[in-house]
CSV table of C-alpha atoms in Angstrom, one decimal:
chain,number,residue,atom,x,y,z
A,112,MET,CA,20.6,-18.9,9.2
A,113,LEU,CA,23.0,-17.4,11.7
A,114,ALA,CA,22.1,-13.9,10.6
A,115,TRP,CA,18.3,-14.6,10.8
A,116,ALA,CA,19.0,-16.2,14.3
A,117,ALA,CA,20.7,-13.1,15.5
A,118,LEU,CA,17.9,-10.9,14.2
A,119,LEU,CA,15.2,-13.0,16.1
A,120,VAL,CA,17.4,-13.0,19.2
A,121,ALA,CA,17.6,-9.1,18.9
A,122,ILE,CA,13.8,-8.9,18.4
A,123,VAL,CA,13.1,-11.1,21.4
A,124,VAL,CA,15.4,-9.6,23.9
A,125,SER,CA,14.2,-6.0,22.9
A,126,PHE,CA,10.7,-6.6,24.0
A,127,ARG,CA,9.7,-4.7,27.3
A,128,PRO,CA,6.6,-4.5,29.5
A,129,ALA,CA,3.6,-2.8,27.9
A,130,VAL,CA,3.8,0.3,30.0
A,131,PRO,CA,2.4,3.4,28.4
A,132,VAL,CA,4.7,6.5,28.4
A,133,ILE,CA,3.2,9.9,28.4
A,134,TRP,CA,5.0,12.7,26.3
A,135,GLY,CA,4.1,16.2,25.5
A,136,ASP,CA,2.0,15.4,22.5
A,137,THR,CA,0.2,12.5,24.2
A,138,PRO,CA,-2.7,14.7,25.8
A,139,SER,CA,-3.5,16.1,22.3
A,140,PHE,CA,-3.6,12.7,20.7
A,141,VAL,CA,-5.9,11.3,23.6
A,142,GLU,CA,-8.2,14.3,23.4
A,143,SER,CA,-8.4,13.9,19.6
A,144,ALA,CA,-9.1,10.2,20.0
A,145,LEU,CA,-12.1,10.7,22.4
A,146,ARG,CA,-13.5,13.5,20.3
A,147,THR,CA,-13.1,11.2,17.1
A,148,LEU,CA,-14.9,8.4,18.9
A,149,GLU,CA,-17.8,10.8,20.0
A,150,ALA,CA,-18.1,12.4,16.7
A,151,GLY,CA,-17.8,9.4,14.5
A,152,ARG,CA,-15.3,11.1,12.1
A,153,PRO,CA,-11.6,12.2,12.3
A,154,THR,CA,-11.5,15.2,14.7
A,155,VAL,CA,-8.2,16.7,15.9
A,156,ALA,CA,-7.1,18.9,18.8
A,157,GLY,CA,-3.8,20.7,19.5
A,158,GLY,CA,-2.8,20.5,15.9
A,159,ARG,CA,-2.3,16.7,15.7
A,160,ASP,CA,-2.8,14.6,12.7
A,161,PRO,CA,-5.9,12.3,12.7
A,162,GLY,CA,-4.3,9.0,11.9
A,163,TYR,CA,-3.1,8.2,15.4
A,164,PRO,CA,-6.1,9.5,17.2
A,165,ALA,CA,-8.2,7.2,14.8
A,166,PHE,CA,-6.1,4.4,15.8
A,167,LEU,CA,-6.6,5.1,19.5
A,168,ALA,CA,-10.3,5.6,19.1
A,169,VAL,CA,-10.6,2.2,17.4
A,170,THR,CA,-8.7,0.6,20.2
A,171,PHE,CA,-10.9,2.1,22.8
A,172,ALA,CA,-14.1,1.2,20.9
A,173,PHE,CA,-13.1,-2.4,21.0
A,174,GLY,CA,-12.6,-2.3,24.8
A,175,GLY,CA,-8.8,-1.7,24.8
A,176,ASP,CA,-6.8,0.6,27.0
A,177,LEU,CA,-3.4,2.4,26.8
A,178,GLY,CA,-1.7,-0.9,27.6
A,179,THR,CA,-3.4,-2.4,24.5
A,180,VAL,CA,-2.1,0.5,22.4
A,181,VAL,CA,1.5,-0.2,23.5
A,182,ARG,CA,1.1,-4.0,22.8
A,183,LEU,CA,-0.3,-3.3,19.3
A,184,GLN,CA,2.8,-1.0,18.7
A,185,GLN,CA,5.1,-3.5,19.9
A,186,ALA,CA,3.5,-6.2,17.6
A,187,ALA,CA,3.7,-3.5,14.6
A,188,TRP,CA,7.4,-3.0,15.3
A,189,ALA,CA,8.1,-6.6,15.2
A,190,VAL,CA,6.2,-7.1,11.9
A,191,LEU,CA,8.3,-4.2,10.5
A,192,MET,CA,11.6,-5.7,11.5
A,193,LEU,CA,10.7,-9.0,9.9
A,194,ALA,CA,9.5,-7.3,6.8
A,195,LEU,CA,12.6,-5.3,6.5
A,196,ALA,CA,14.8,-8.3,7.0
A,197,ALA,CA,12.8,-10.3,4.2
A,198,THR,CA,13.1,-7.3,2.0
A,199,ALA,CA,16.9,-6.9,2.5
A,200,HIS,CA,17.3,-10.6,1.9
A,201,ALA,CA,15.1,-10.7,-1.2
A,202,ALA,CA,16.9,-7.6,-2.6
A,203,THR,CA,20.6,-8.6,-1.9
A,204,ARG,CA,20.5,-12.5,-1.7
A,205,ASN,CA,23.3,-12.1,0.9
A,206,ALA,CA,23.4,-12.7,4.7
A,207,GLY,CA,25.5,-9.6,5.0
A,208,GLY,CA,22.5,-7.5,4.0
A,209,LEU,CA,20.8,-8.5,7.2
A,210,VAL,CA,23.6,-6.7,9.5
A,211,PRO,CA,22.3,-3.3,9.2
A,212,ILE,CA,18.6,-4.6,9.8
A,213,ILE,CA,19.9,-6.1,12.9
A,214,LEU,CA,21.3,-2.7,13.9
A,215,VAL,CA,17.9,-1.2,13.1
A,216,ALA,CA,16.2,-3.8,15.4
A,217,THR,CA,18.4,-2.7,18.3
A,218,TYR,CA,18.3,1.0,17.6
A,219,PRO,CA,17.1,2.9,20.8
A,220,GLY,CA,15.6,5.7,18.9
A,221,LEU,CA,13.0,3.5,17.4
A,222,LEU,CA,12.7,1.1,20.3
A,223,LEU,CA,11.4,3.8,22.8
A,224,PHE,CA,8.5,4.8,20.5
A,225,ARG,CA,6.9,1.5,21.0
A,226,ASN,CA,6.0,2.5,24.5
A,227,VAL,CA,5.4,6.2,23.9
A,228,LEU,CA,1.9,7.3,23.0
A,229,THR,CA,2.6,9.3,20.0
A,230,ALA,CA,2.4,8.7,16.1
A,231,GLU,CA,6.0,8.2,15.4
A,232,LEU,CA,6.1,4.3,15.6
A,233,LEU,CA,3.1,3.6,13.4
A,234,PHE,CA,4.2,6.4,11.1
A,235,ALA,CA,7.5,4.6,10.7
A,236,VAL,CA,5.9,1.3,10.2
A,237,PHE,CA,3.7,2.3,7.3
A,238,LEU,CA,6.4,4.5,5.7
A,239,ASN,CA,8.9,1.6,5.7
A,240,LEU,CA,6.4,-1.0,4.6
A,241,ALA,CA,5.7,1.3,1.6
A,242,THR,CA,9.4,1.3,0.7
A,243,ALA,CA,9.7,-2.4,1.3
A,244,GLY,CA,6.8,-3.0,-1.1
A,245,LEU,CA,8.5,-1.1,-3.8
A,246,LEU,CA,11.8,-3.0,-3.3
A,247,VAL,CA,9.9,-6.3,-3.4
A,248,ALA,CA,8.3,-5.2,-6.6
A,249,THR,CA,11.8,-5.3,-8.2
A,250,CYS,CA,12.3,-8.9,-7.3
A,251,VAL,CA,9.2,-10.6,-8.5
A,252,GLY,CA,7.2,-11.2,-11.8
A,253,LYS,CA,4.8,-8.7,-13.4
A,254,THR,CA,1.5,-9.7,-11.7
A,255,ALA,CA,3.0,-10.0,-8.1
A,256,ARG,CA,4.9,-6.6,-8.9
A,257,CYS,CA,1.5,-4.9,-9.4
A,258,CYS,CA,0.2,-6.3,-6.2
A,259,ALA,CA,3.4,-5.1,-4.4
A,260,VAL,CA,3.1,-1.6,-5.7
A,261,ALA,CA,-0.6,-1.5,-4.8
A,262,VAL,CA,0.2,-2.4,-1.2
A,263,SER,CA,3.0,0.1,-1.2
A,264,VAL,CA,0.7,2.9,-2.4
A,265,LEU,CA,-1.8,2.1,0.4
A,266,CYS,CA,0.8,1.9,3.1
A,267,ALA,CA,2.3,5.3,2.0
A,268,ALA,CA,-1.3,6.8,2.2
A,269,LEU,CA,-1.7,5.4,5.7
A,270,ALA,CA,1.7,6.8,6.6
A,271,ALA,CA,0.5,10.4,5.5
A,272,CYS,CA,-2.6,10.0,7.7
A,273,PHE,CA,-0.5,9.4,10.8
A,274,ARG,CA,1.9,12.4,10.1
A,275,SER,CA,1.5,15.1,7.6
A,276,GLN,CA,5.3,15.1,7.3
A,277,GLY,CA,4.8,12.1,5.0
A,278,VAL,CA,2.3,13.9,2.7
A,279,LEU,CA,4.8,13.6,-0.2
A,280,VAL,CA,5.2,9.9,0.4
A,281,PRO,CA,2.0,8.6,-1.4
A,282,ILE,CA,3.0,10.8,-4.4
A,283,ALA,CA,6.5,9.3,-4.5
A,284,ALA,CA,5.0,5.8,-4.1
A,285,VAL,CA,2.6,6.3,-7.0
A,286,VAL,CA,5.3,7.7,-9.3
A,287,VAL,CA,7.9,5.1,-8.5
A,288,GLY,CA,5.4,2.3,-8.4
A,289,ALA,CA,3.9,3.2,-11.8
A,290,ARG,CA,7.3,3.1,-13.3
A,291,LEU,CA,8.1,-0.2,-11.8
A,292,ALA,CA,4.8,-1.9,-12.6
A,293,ARG,CA,4.2,-0.7,-16.1
A,294,PRO,CA,0.8,-2.6,-16.1
A,295,ASP,CA,0.4,-4.1,-19.6
A,296,THR,CA,-2.9,-5.9,-19.1
A,297,SER,CA,-6.4,-4.6,-18.0
A,298,ALA,CA,-6.3,-6.7,-14.8
A,299,ARG,CA,-2.9,-5.2,-13.8
A,300,LEU,CA,-3.9,-1.7,-14.7
A,301,ALA,CA,-7.1,-2.2,-12.5
A,302,VAL,CA,-5.1,-3.2,-9.6
A,303,ILE,CA,-2.9,-0.1,-9.7
A,304,ALA,CA,-6.0,2.2,-10.4
A,305,VAL,CA,-7.9,0.8,-7.4
A,306,SER,CA,-5.0,1.2,-5.1
A,307,VAL,CA,-4.5,4.8,-6.2
A,308,ALA,CA,-8.3,5.4,-5.8
A,309,ALA,CA,-8.2,3.9,-2.3
A,310,ALA,CA,-5.2,5.9,-1.4
A,311,LEU,CA,-6.9,9.1,-2.4
A,312,ALA,CA,-10.0,8.1,-0.5
A,313,LEU,CA,-7.8,7.5,2.6
A,314,LEU,CA,-6.1,10.9,2.2
A,315,ALA,CA,-9.4,12.7,1.8
A,316,ALA,CA,-11.1,11.1,4.9
A,317,GLY,CA,-8.3,10.2,7.2
A,318,SER,CA,-5.5,12.7,6.7
A,319,ARG,CA,-5.3,16.3,7.9
A,320,PHE,CA,-7.3,17.3,4.8
A,321,GLY,CA,-10.3,15.6,5.9
A,322,ALA,CA,-10.0,16.0,9.6
A,323,SER,CA,-12.4,18.4,11.5
A,324,ASP,CA,-10.4,21.0,13.6
A,325,SER,CA,-12.0,21.3,17.1
A,326,ASP,CA,-9.9,24.0,18.7
A,327,GLN,CA,-8.0,27.1,17.8
A,328,ALA,CA,-4.6,25.5,17.9
A,329,SER,CA,-5.6,23.1,15.2
A,330,VAL,CA,-7.0,25.7,12.9
A,331,VAL,CA,-3.8,27.9,13.0
A,332,PHE,CA,-1.3,25.0,13.3
A,333,VAL,CA,-0.1,24.6,9.9
A,334,PRO,CA,0.1,28.3,8.6
A,335,LYS,CA,1.6,29.3,12.2
A,336,THR,CA,4.2,26.5,11.8
A,337,LEU,CA,5.3,27.8,8.5
A,338,PHE,CA,5.3,31.5,9.9
A,339,CYS,CA,7.1,30.8,13.0
A,340,ASN,CA,9.8,28.4,11.5
A,341,HIS,CA,10.6,31.0,8.9
A,342,LEU,CA,10.6,34.0,11.2
A,343,ASN,CA,14.0,35.0,10.2
A,344,ILE,CA,12.9,35.4,6.6
A,345,VAL,CA,9.7,37.1,7.8
A,346,LEU,CA,11.5,39.6,9.9
A,347,ALA,CA,14.1,40.3,7.1
A,348,SER,CA,11.3,40.9,4.5
A,349,ASP,CA,9.8,44.3,4.0
A,350,ALA,CA,6.8,42.9,2.4
A,351,ALA,CA,6.2,40.5,5.1
A,352,ARG,CA,6.6,43.3,7.7
A,353,ARG,CA,4.1,45.5,5.9
A,354,GLU,CA,1.6,42.5,6.1
A,355,ILE,CA,2.2,42.2,9.9
A,356,VAL,CA,1.5,45.9,10.3
A,357,SER,CA,-1.6,45.7,8.3
A,358,ALA,CA,-2.9,42.6,10.0
A,359,ALA,CA,-2.0,43.9,13.6
A,360,GLY,CA,-3.6,47.3,13.1
A,361,ASP,CA,-3.0,49.4,16.3
A,362,SER,CA,-1.0,46.7,18.0
A,363,ALA,CA,1.6,46.6,15.3
A,364,ASP,CA,4.4,47.8,17.4
A,365,ALA,CA,3.6,45.4,20.2
A,366,THR,CA,3.3,42.5,17.7
A,367,MET,CA,6.8,43.4,16.2
A,368,ALA,CA,8.3,43.5,19.7
A,369,ARG,CA,6.8,40.1,20.6
A,370,LEU,CA,8.1,38.5,17.4
A,371,ALA,CA,11.6,40.0,18.1
A,372,ALA,CA,11.3,38.5,21.6
A,373,ASP,CA,10.3,35.1,20.3
A,374,PHE,CA,13.0,35.1,17.8
A,375,ALA,CA,15.7,35.8,20.4
A,376,ALA,CA,14.5,33.2,22.8
A,377,GLU,CA,16.8,30.4,23.6
A,378,PRO,CA,19.5,31.1,21.1
A,379,GLY,CA,21.4,28.1,19.9
A,380,ARG,CA,18.8,25.6,20.8
A,381,TRP,CA,18.2,24.8,17.0
A,382,PRO,CA,21.5,25.6,15.4
A,383,VAL,CA,20.7,24.6,11.9
A,384,LEU,CA,17.5,26.6,11.7
A,385,GLY,CA,19.2,29.4,13.5
A,386,PHE,CA,16.7,30.1,16.1
A,387,PHE,CA,14.2,28.3,18.4
A,388,GLY,CA,10.9,28.4,16.4
A,389,ASP,CA,8.7,26.9,19.1
A,390,ALA,CA,9.0,30.0,21.1
A,391,CYS,CA,6.8,31.8,18.4
A,392,LEU,CA,4.6,28.7,17.8
A,393,PHE,CA,3.4,28.5,21.3
A,394,ASP,CA,2.9,32.2,21.8
A,395,THR,CA,-0.9,32.1,21.9
A,396,ALA,CA,-1.1,35.9,22.2
A,397,LEU,CA,0.3,36.2,18.8
A,398,ASP,CA,-2.8,34.8,17.3
A,399,ARG,CA,-4.9,37.6,18.7
A,400,ASP,CA,-2.4,40.1,17.5
A,401,VAL,CA,-2.2,39.1,14.0
A,402,ALA,CA,-5.9,38.7,13.8
A,403,GLY,CA,-6.3,42.4,14.7
A,404,GLY,CA,-7.4,41.7,18.2
A,405,ALA,CA,-10.5,39.8,17.2
A,406,GLY,CA,-9.3,36.4,18.5
A,407,ASN,CA,-10.6,34.8,15.3
A,408,ALA,CA,-8.7,31.5,14.7
A,409,ALA,CA,-9.5,31.4,11.0
A,410,GLY,CA,-8.5,35.0,10.6
A,411,ALA,CA,-5.3,34.4,12.4
A,412,ALA,CA,-4.5,31.5,10.2
A,413,ALA,CA,-5.2,33.5,7.1
A,414,ALA,CA,-2.9,36.2,8.3
A,415,TYR,CA,-0.1,33.7,9.0
A,416,ARG,CA,-0.4,32.2,5.6
A,417,ARG,CA,-0.5,35.5,4.0
A,418,ILE,CA,2.6,36.9,5.7
A,419,PHE,CA,4.6,33.7,5.1
A,420,LEU,CA,3.8,33.7,1.3
A,421,ALA,CA,4.8,37.3,1.2
A,422,ALA,CA,8.2,36.6,2.9
A,423,VAL,CA,8.8,33.7,0.6
A,424,ARG,CA,7.9,35.7,-2.6
A,425,ASP,CA,10.1,38.6,-1.4
A,426,ARG,CA,13.2,36.3,-0.4
A,427,PRO,CA,12.9,33.0,-2.3
A,428,LEU,CA,16.7,32.4,-2.3
A,429,ALA,CA,16.8,32.7,1.5
A,430,TYR,CA,14.1,30.1,1.8
A,431,ALA,CA,15.8,27.9,-0.8
A,432,GLY,CA,19.0,28.2,1.2
A,433,LYS,CA,17.3,27.2,4.4
A,434,PHE,CA,15.8,24.0,2.7
A,435,VAL,CA,19.1,22.9,1.1
A,436,ARG,CA,20.9,23.4,4.5
A,437,GLN,CA,18.2,21.4,6.3
A,438,MET,CA,18.4,18.5,3.7
A,439,ALA,CA,22.1,18.4,3.9
A,440,TYR,CA,22.0,18.2,7.7
A,441,GLY,CA,19.4,15.4,7.4
A,442,VAL,CA,21.8,13.4,5.2
A,443,SER,CA,24.6,13.9,7.6
A,444,VAL,CA,22.7,12.7,10.7
A,445,ALA,CA,20.5,10.2,8.9
A,446,TRP,CA,21.0,7.8,11.8
A,447,PRO,CA,20.7,10.1,14.8
A,448,ALA,CA,22.3,9.3,18.2
A,449,TYR,CA,18.8,9.3,19.9
A,450,GLY,CA,17.3,7.6,22.7
A,451,LEU,CA,20.5,7.0,24.5
A,452,ASP,CA,19.1,7.5,28.0
A,453,PRO,CA,19.0,4.2,30.1
A,454,ALA,CA,15.3,4.5,30.3
A,455,ILE,CA,12.6,6.4,28.4
A,456,PRO,CA,12.2,10.0,29.7
A,457,VAL,CA,8.6,10.5,31.0
A,458,SER,CA,6.8,13.8,31.1
A,459,THR,CA,5.2,13.4,34.5
A,460,ASP,CA,3.5,16.7,34.3
A,461,ASP,CA,1.3,15.4,31.4
A,462,VAL,CA,0.2,12.3,33.3
A,463,PRO,CA,-2.5,14.1,35.3
A,464,HIS,CA,-3.4,15.9,32.2
A,465,VAL,CA,-4.2,12.9,30.3
A,466,SER,CA,-6.2,11.4,33.3
A,467,ASP,CA,-8.3,14.5,33.4
A,468,ILE,CA,-9.0,14.3,29.7
A,469,MET,CA,-10.2,10.7,30.0
A,470,MET,CA,-12.3,11.6,33.1
A,471,ARG,CA,-13.9,14.5,31.2
A,472,HIS,CA,-14.9,12.1,28.4
A,473,GLY,CA,-16.3,9.6,30.8
A,474,ARG,CA,-13.4,7.1,30.6
A,475,ALA,CA,-11.7,6.6,33.8
A,476,ALA,CA,-8.1,5.4,33.3
A,477,GLN,CA,-6.9,2.5,35.4
A,478,PRO,CA,-3.7,3.4,37.4
A,479,ILE,CA,-1.7,0.9,35.4
A,480,ASP,CA,-2.7,2.9,32.3
A,481,LEU,CA,-1.0,6.1,33.5
A,482,GLN,CA,1.7,5.0,35.9
A,483,GLY,CA,4.3,6.7,33.7
A,484,GLY,CA,7.1,4.7,35.2
A,485,PRO,CA,10.6,4.6,33.5
A,486,VAL,CA,11.0,1.8,30.9
A,487,ARG,CA,14.4,0.5,30.0
A,488,ILE,CA,15.1,0.9,26.4
A,489,GLY,CA,17.8,-1.6,25.4
A,490,LEU,CA,21.5,-2.5,25.2
A,491,LEU,CA,22.8,0.2,23.0
A,492,SER,CA,21.0,2.8,25.3
A,493,ASP,CA,23.2,1.3,28.2
A,494,LEU,CA,26.3,2.1,26.2
A,495,PRO,CA,25.7,5.8,25.2
A,496,GLY,CA,29.4,6.7,24.4
A,497,ILE,CA,29.9,3.8,22.1
A,498,SER,CA,26.4,4.0,20.5
A,499,ALA,CA,27.0,7.7,19.7
A,500,TYR,CA,30.1,6.9,17.8
A,501,LEU,CA,28.3,3.9,16.1
A,502,PHE,CA,25.4,5.9,14.9
A,503,ARG,CA,27.8,8.7,13.7
A,504,ALA,CA,29.6,6.0,11.7
A,505,LEU,CA,26.4,4.8,10.2
A,506,SER,CA,25.3,8.3,9.3
A,507,THR,CA,28.6,8.7,7.5
A,508,ALA,CA,28.3,5.3,5.8
A,509,PHE,CA,25.0,6.6,4.6
A,510,VAL,CA,26.7,9.7,3.0
A,511,ILE,CA,29.2,7.4,1.4
A,512,ALA,CA,26.4,5.1,0.2
A,513,VAL,CA,24.6,8.1,-1.5
A,514,MET,CA,27.7,9.2,-3.2
A,515,PHE,CA,28.5,5.6,-4.4
A,516,TRP,CA,25.0,5.4,-5.7
A,517,THR,CA,25.4,8.6,-7.6
A,518,VAL,CA,28.6,7.6,-9.3
A,519,THR,CA,27.3,4.2,-10.1
A,520,ALA,CA,24.2,5.8,-11.7
A,521,VAL,CA,26.1,8.3,-13.8
A,522,ARG,CA,28.3,5.6,-15.1
A,523,ARG,CA,25.2,3.5,-16.0
A,524,ARG,CA,26.6,0.4,-14.1
A,525,ARG,CA,24.8,-2.2,-12.0
A,526,PRO,CA,21.1,-1.3,-12.9
A,527,GLY,CA,19.6,-3.5,-10.3
A,528,PHE,CA,21.5,-1.7,-7.4
A,529,VAL,CA,20.9,1.7,-9.0
A,530,THR,CA,17.1,1.0,-9.3
A,531,ARG,CA,16.8,-0.4,-5.7
A,532,ALA,CA,18.9,2.0,-4.0
A,533,GLY,CA,17.3,4.9,-6.0
A,534,ILE,CA,13.8,3.7,-4.7
A,535,VAL,CA,15.0,4.0,-1.1
A,536,LEU,CA,16.6,7.3,-1.6
A,537,VAL,CA,13.4,8.8,-3.2
A,538,MET,CA,11.3,7.5,-0.4
A,539,TRP,CA,13.7,8.7,2.2
A,540,ALA,CA,13.9,12.2,0.8
A,541,ALA,CA,10.1,12.3,0.4
A,542,SER,CA,9.7,11.4,4.2
A,543,ILE,CA,11.8,14.3,5.3
A,544,VAL,CA,11.5,16.8,2.7
A,545,THR,CA,8.3,18.4,4.4
A,546,ALA,CA,9.9,18.7,7.7
A,547,ALA,CA,13.0,20.3,6.1
A,548,GLY,CA,10.8,22.8,4.2
A,549,ALA,CA,8.2,23.5,6.9
A,550,HIS,CA,9.9,23.0,10.3
A,551,THR,CA,13.4,21.9,11.2
A,552,LEU,CA,15.6,18.8,11.3
A,553,ASP,CA,17.2,20.0,14.4
A,554,VAL,CA,14.3,18.1,16.0
A,555,TRP,CA,16.0,14.5,15.5
A,556,ARG,CA,12.6,12.8,16.2
A,557,TYR,CA,11.5,13.8,12.6
A,558,LEU,CA,14.5,11.8,11.3
A,559,ILE,CA,13.6,8.6,13.4
A,560,PRO,CA,10.9,7.0,11.1
A,561,ALA,CA,13.3,7.1,8.2
A,562,VAL,CA,16.2,5.3,9.9
A,563,PRO,CA,14.9,1.8,8.7
A,564,MET,CA,15.3,3.1,5.1
A,565,VAL,CA,18.8,4.1,6.0
A,566,GLY,CA,19.4,0.7,7.1
A,567,LEU,CA,18.0,-0.8,3.9
A,568,MET,CA,20.3,1.5,1.9
A,569,LEU,CA,23.3,0.3,3.9
A,570,SER,CA,22.3,-3.3,3.2
A,571,LEU,CA,22.3,-2.7,-0.5
A,572,PHE,CA,25.4,-0.6,-0.5
A,573,ALA,CA,27.4,-3.2,1.6
A,574,VAL,CA,26.5,-6.0,-0.6
A,575,GLU,CA,27.1,-4.1,-3.8
A,576,LEU,CA,30.4,-2.7,-2.6
A,577,ALA,CA,31.5,-6.2,-1.6
A,578,GLU,CA,30.4,-7.8,-5.0
A,579,THR,CA,31.9,-4.9,-7.0
A,580,THR,CA,35.3,-5.3,-5.2
A,581,MET,CA,35.3,-9.0,-5.7
A,582,ALA,CA,34.5,-8.6,-9.4
A,583,ASP,CA,37.1,-6.0,-10.0
A,584,HIS,CA,39.6,-8.3,-8.2
A,585,ALA,CA,38.6,-11.2,-10.4
A,586,ALA,CA,39.0,-9.1,-13.5
A,587,ARG,CA,42.4,-8.0,-12.6
A,588,SER,CA,43.5,-11.6,-11.8
A,589,ALA,CA,42.1,-12.7,-15.2
A,590,THR,CA,44.0,-9.8,-16.9
A,591,ILE,CA,47.2,-10.8,-15.1
A,592,ARG,CA,46.9,-14.4,-16.1
A,593,ARG,CA,46.3,-13.6,-19.8
A,594,ALA,CA,49.3,-11.2,-19.7
A,595,MET,CA,51.7,-13.8,-18.2
A,596,PRO,CA,53.6,-16.1,-20.7
A,597,SER,CA,52.7,-19.9,-20.6
A,598,GLY,CA,54.1,-23.1,-22.0
A,599,PRO,CA,57.6,-24.2,-22.8
A,600,GLY,CA,58.0,-22.2,-25.8
A,601,SER,CA,57.0,-18.8,-24.2
A,602,GLY,CA,60.4,-17.9,-23.0
A,603,SER,CA,62.8,-15.8,-25.2
A,604,SER,CA,66.0,-17.5,-26.7
A,605,VAL,CA,69.4,-15.9,-27.4
A,606,SER,CA,71.3,-17.3,-30.4
């Protein structure tokens, strides 16, 4: 009861005024939302994913404004915290399992995204609800287990609609869920089949696969992201350089010089990747160069894709090494020291941009919608020095938990813990593996949605470690008692 009371207090004191905060991605999301509303189908601008624009469009269609969006995000965050706590309690049956969830509820890196108009918060909600559903499935009977798996699969599909980073999450949910449910009746099999079919329909209609690209940035976004964030491999590959020369034609020398300049820009900003990939990504003149000067977005996208694939085929070990390095880094900073400013930083340059977008689409924003004022994050952000050490310790604890799980799984002990912790690790890996392979985890924002899963892993680990220690202590005590002589005739006699 005390642990639940502490969690509820943490949730209540963490609420802040519903002030929308504009960041760099917000204008593209608002533009995409208004185009989606006008077209009646998912439409994206600026390379965004369609899930969050669809959420904004529905909110606008029902008369809501940007303040309504923030209130809905705050409600979704509260639901997630309660769901995580209930899941941790069901999986551990121990009040100690709620402590990491209380830390998640006070984590500034997640709290700030309730006010920021980006997709991170809702992606985190559906991603972690999918994981919670699978964990709940391990604690209930067969019929309820099928329903929990079905809900998990749908949440995973929704997560992939909000961020393409989560594209592997539905696959992981289906594979793990099918193994958990093992439907042995036609009714249970039908529940799983319907959930998978619904998830496929969601992905086909509401993810990047089904969205309509409305500008050049969206057409080239995915292949250009792959090209730019593997620019070191591209420039080191003779096959890729030949493809660049072939695509650029007469401007090949200028294109190579531009790529070299982009690669050298802001050295050290992304140390794990080794260079700053966004210098290339936002180099719009590069699109014209690789398209042979035609300015054709589809041609540029095809060229980027062809060059990237040539580089990976030519240097597969270099690509594999980058991926392994990114994943190792992701594990080491699984709970990033993020959001430790006293207030949410605001991109004031983008506030008039959002206002212009809404005016252009016939939706005048009220001043309160775009006031862009600073919003205080929470207690831990007011203690940045202490919080940085805390989150570093939590990341270290996650690494230890992964090693503990590995040893336990190899020794085939504690199957309940191995199964539940394995579910969390599979879903956690699925949520970051796309960013590790396509972009870089130097951008800590890509790790934030997976932090609640780190909290769940620490809940399972803490309780399991305590129970294992107590069991080992009890076993040693019993062994000592059996070895000790007892009774009046147990002593030795000398004749």
